[in-house]
Short mmCIF file of C-alpha atoms in Angstrom, two decimals:
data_model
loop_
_atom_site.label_atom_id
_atom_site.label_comp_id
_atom_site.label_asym_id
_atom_site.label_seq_id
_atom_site.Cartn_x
_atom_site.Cartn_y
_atom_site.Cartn_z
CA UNK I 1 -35.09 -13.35 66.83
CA UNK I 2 -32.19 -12.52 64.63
CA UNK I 3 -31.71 -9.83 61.92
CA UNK I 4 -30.69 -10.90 58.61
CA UNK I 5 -28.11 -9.62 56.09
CA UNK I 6 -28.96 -11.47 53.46
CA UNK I 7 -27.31 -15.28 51.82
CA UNK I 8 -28.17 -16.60 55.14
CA UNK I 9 -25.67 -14.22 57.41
CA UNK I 10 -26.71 -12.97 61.13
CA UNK I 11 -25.08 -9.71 61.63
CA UNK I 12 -26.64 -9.36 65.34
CA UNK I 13 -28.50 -12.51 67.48
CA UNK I 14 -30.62 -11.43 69.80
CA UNK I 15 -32.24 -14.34 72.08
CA UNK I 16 -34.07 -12.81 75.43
CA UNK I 17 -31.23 -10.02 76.18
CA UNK I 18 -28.27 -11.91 74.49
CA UNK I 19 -26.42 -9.25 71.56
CA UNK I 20 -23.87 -10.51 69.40
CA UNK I 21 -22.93 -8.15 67.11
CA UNK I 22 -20.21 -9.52 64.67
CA UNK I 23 -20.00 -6.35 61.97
CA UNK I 24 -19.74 -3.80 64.93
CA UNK I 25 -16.39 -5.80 66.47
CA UNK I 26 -14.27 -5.34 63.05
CA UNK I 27 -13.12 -2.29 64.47
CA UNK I 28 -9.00 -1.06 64.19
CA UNK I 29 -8.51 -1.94 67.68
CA UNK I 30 -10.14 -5.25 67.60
CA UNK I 31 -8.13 -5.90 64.15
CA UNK I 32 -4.48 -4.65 66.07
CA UNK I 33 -4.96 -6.99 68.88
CA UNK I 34 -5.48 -9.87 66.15
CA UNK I 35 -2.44 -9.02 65.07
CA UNK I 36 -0.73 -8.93 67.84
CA UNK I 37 -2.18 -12.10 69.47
CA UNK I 38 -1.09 -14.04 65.83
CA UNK I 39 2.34 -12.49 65.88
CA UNK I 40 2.73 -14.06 69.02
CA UNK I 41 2.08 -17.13 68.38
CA UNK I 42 4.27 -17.46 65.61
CA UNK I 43 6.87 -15.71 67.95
CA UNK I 44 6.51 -19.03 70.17
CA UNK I 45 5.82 -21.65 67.18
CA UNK I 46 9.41 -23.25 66.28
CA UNK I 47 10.95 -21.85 63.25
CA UNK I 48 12.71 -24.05 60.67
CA UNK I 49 16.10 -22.90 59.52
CA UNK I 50 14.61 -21.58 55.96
CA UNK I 51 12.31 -19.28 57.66
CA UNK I 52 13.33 -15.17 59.12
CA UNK I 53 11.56 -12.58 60.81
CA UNK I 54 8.07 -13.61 59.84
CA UNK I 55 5.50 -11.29 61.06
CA UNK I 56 1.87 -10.35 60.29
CA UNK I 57 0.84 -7.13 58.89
CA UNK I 58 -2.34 -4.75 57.26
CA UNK I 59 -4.98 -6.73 58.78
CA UNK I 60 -8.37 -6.31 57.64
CA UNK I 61 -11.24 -8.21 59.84
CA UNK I 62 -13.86 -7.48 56.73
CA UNK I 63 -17.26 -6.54 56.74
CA UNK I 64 -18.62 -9.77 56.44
CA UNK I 65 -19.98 -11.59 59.44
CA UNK I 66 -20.03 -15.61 59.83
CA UNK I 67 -23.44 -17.63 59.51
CA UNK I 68 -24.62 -18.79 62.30
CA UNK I 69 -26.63 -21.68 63.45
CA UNK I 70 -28.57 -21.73 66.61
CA UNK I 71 -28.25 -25.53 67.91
CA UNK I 72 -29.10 -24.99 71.58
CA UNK I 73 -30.60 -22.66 73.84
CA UNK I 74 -30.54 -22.97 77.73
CA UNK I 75 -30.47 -21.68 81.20
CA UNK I 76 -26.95 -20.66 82.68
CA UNK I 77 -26.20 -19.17 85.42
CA UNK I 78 -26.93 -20.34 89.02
CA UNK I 79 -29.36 -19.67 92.32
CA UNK I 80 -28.09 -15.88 92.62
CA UNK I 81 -27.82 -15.66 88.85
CA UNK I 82 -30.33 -15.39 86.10
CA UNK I 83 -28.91 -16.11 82.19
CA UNK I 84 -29.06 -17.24 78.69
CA UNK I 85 -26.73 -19.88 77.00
CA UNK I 86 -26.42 -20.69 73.82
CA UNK I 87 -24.82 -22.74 72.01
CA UNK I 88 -24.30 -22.14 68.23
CA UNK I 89 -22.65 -23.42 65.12
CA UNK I 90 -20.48 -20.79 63.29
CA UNK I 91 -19.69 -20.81 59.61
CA UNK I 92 -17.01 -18.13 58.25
CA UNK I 93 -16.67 -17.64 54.63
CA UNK I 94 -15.71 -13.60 55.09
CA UNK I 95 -14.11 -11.35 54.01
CA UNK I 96 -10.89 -10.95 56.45
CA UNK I 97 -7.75 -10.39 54.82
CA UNK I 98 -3.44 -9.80 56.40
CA UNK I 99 -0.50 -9.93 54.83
CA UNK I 100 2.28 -11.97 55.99
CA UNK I 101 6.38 -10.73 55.76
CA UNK I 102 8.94 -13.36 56.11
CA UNK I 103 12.44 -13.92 54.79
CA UNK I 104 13.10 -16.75 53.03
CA UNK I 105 16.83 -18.04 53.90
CA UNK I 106 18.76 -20.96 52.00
CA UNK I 107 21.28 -21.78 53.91
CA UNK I 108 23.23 -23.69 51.41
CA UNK I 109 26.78 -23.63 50.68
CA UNK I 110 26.72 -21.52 53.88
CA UNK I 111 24.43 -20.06 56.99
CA UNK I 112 22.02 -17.27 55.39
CA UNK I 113 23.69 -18.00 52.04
CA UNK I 114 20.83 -16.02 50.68
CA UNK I 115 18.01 -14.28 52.38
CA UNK I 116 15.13 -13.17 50.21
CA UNK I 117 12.56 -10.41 51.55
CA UNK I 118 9.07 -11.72 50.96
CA UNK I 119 5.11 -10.86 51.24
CA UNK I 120 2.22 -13.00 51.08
CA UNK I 121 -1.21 -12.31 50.96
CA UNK I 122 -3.32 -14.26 52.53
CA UNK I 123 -7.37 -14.51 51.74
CA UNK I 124 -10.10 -16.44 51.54
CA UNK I 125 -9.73 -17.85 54.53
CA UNK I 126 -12.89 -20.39 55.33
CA UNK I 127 -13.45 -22.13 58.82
CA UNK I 128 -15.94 -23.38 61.22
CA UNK I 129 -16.44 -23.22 64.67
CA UNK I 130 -18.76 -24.25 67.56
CA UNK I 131 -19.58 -21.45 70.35
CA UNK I 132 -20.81 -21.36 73.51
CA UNK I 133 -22.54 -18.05 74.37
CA UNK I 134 -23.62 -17.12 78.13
CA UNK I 135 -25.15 -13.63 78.98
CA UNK I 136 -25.82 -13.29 82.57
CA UNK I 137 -27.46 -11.10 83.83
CA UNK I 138 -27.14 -8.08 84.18
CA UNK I 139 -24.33 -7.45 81.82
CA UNK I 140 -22.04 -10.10 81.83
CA UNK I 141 -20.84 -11.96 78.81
CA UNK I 142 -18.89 -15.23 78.50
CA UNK I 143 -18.11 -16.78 74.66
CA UNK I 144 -16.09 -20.12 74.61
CA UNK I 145 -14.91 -21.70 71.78
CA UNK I 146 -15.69 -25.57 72.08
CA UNK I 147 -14.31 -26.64 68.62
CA UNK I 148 -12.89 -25.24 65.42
CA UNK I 149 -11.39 -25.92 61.97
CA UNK I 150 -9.77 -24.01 58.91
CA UNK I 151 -11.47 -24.86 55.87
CA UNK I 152 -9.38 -23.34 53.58
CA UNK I 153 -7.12 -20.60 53.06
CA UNK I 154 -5.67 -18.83 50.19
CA UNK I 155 -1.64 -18.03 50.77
CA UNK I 156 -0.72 -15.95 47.82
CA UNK I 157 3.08 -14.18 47.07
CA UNK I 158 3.12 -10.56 46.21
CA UNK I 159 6.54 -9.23 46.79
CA UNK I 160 9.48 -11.84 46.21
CA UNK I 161 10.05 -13.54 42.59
CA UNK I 162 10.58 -17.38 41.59
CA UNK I 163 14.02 -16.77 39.84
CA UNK I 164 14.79 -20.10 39.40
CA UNK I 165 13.99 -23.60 40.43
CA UNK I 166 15.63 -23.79 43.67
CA UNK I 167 13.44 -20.54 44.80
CA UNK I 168 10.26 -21.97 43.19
CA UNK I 169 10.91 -25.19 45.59
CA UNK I 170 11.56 -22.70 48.44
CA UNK I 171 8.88 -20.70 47.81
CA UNK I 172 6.08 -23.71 47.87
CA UNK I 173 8.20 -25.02 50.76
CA UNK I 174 7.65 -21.56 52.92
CA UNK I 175 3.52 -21.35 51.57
CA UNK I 176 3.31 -24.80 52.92
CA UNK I 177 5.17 -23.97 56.36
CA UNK I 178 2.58 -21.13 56.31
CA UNK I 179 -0.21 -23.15 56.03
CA UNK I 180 0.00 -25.91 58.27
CA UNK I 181 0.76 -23.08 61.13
CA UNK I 182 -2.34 -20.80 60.39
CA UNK I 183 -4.20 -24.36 60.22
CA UNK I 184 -2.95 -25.00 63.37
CA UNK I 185 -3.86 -21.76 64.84
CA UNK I 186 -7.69 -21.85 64.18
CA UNK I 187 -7.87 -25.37 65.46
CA UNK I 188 -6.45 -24.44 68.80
CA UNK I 189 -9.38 -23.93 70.71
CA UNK I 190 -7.28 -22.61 73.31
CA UNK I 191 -5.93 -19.90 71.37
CA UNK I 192 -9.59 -18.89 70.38
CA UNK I 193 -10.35 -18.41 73.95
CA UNK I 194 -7.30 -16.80 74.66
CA UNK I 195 -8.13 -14.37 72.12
CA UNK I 196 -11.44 -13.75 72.63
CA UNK I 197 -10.56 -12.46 76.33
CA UNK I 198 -8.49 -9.96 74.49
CA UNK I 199 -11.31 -8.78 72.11
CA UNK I 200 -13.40 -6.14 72.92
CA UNK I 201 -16.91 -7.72 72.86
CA UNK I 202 -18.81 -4.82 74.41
CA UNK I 203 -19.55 -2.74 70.72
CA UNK I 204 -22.91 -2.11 69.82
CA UNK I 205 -24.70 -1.03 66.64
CA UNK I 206 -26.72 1.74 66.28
#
């Protein structure tokens, strides 16, 4: 069965002795090793020439956990091994929040002509993904991410100020920079996994 939150959100999925237990991962450690996995892939992402020391900050995995739609349940494991797969459909419209420091640099008449500090919020952030769930018995858990996409995303300045023109033009040309790399992010299924092995998934609710 699965216990409900309410507006159609599954805080924990229980199917046989399968737990999933999204409110009770949003923990500080969980949300620091987010952190650190995204600031690492923007450390390895190729950065235009307008673009400085970009780095995420303050993030907040939210309270709210994804919905979550149950599209297969099956036997895993193997002769020696008894377990539970399932396969689900997983629908994020949360709560999690970061902010996102990066200088933005015109380089024109000369290199680093001008470098101006900025911060963007970003919220709202919307995406879907497909899981794969295995529980195998007696306390081993596997979660693969088959498939995902970003939905939307809301990439907002709060420090940093559109003098002119010619930083208004910069400023949309850094929020779209921004946005095609977080989009690029959640739809590397790769990087989900490689995340996930990070997470801590062993938390439990009361």
């Amino acid at each position: 069965n699965a216990e409900y939150m309410g507006d159609g959100c599954i805080s924990n999925l229980r199917c046989g002795m399968l737990r999933v237990n999204f409110v009770a991962l949003a923990t500080r450690e969980n949300a620091q090793k987010v952190t650190d996995f995204l600031n690492q892939k923007f450390s390895e992402t190729k950065i235009p020439e307008f673009v400085g020391n970009l780095k995420v900050t303050n993030l907040n995995l939210g309270t709210l956990p994804p919905e979550i739609t149950l599209s297969q349940i099956s036997d895993a494991g193997g002769a020696d091994q008894a377990g539970l797969c399932v396969n689900t459909n997983l629908r994020y419209r949360g709560d999690l929040n970061f902010s996102l420091s990066v200088d933005l640099v015109v380089n024109v008449p000369t290199p680093r002509f001008i470098v101006l500090p900025m911060q963007f919020h970003i919220s709202e952030v919307q995406f879907e993904v497909e899981v794969s769930v295995e529980y195998l018995v007696p306390r081993e858990v596997r979660v693969r991410v088959q498939k995902s996409s970003l939905q939307n995303i809301r990439i907002e300045p709060i420090i940093g100020a559109r003098e002119s023109g010619v930083m208004e033009k910069g400023v949309d040309k850094l929020e779209g920079f921004l946005r095609k790399q977080l989009a690029a992010i959640v739809s590397d299924r790769d990087a989900w996994n490689a995340l996930l092995a990070q997470v801590d998934m062993s938390s439990e609710s009361n």
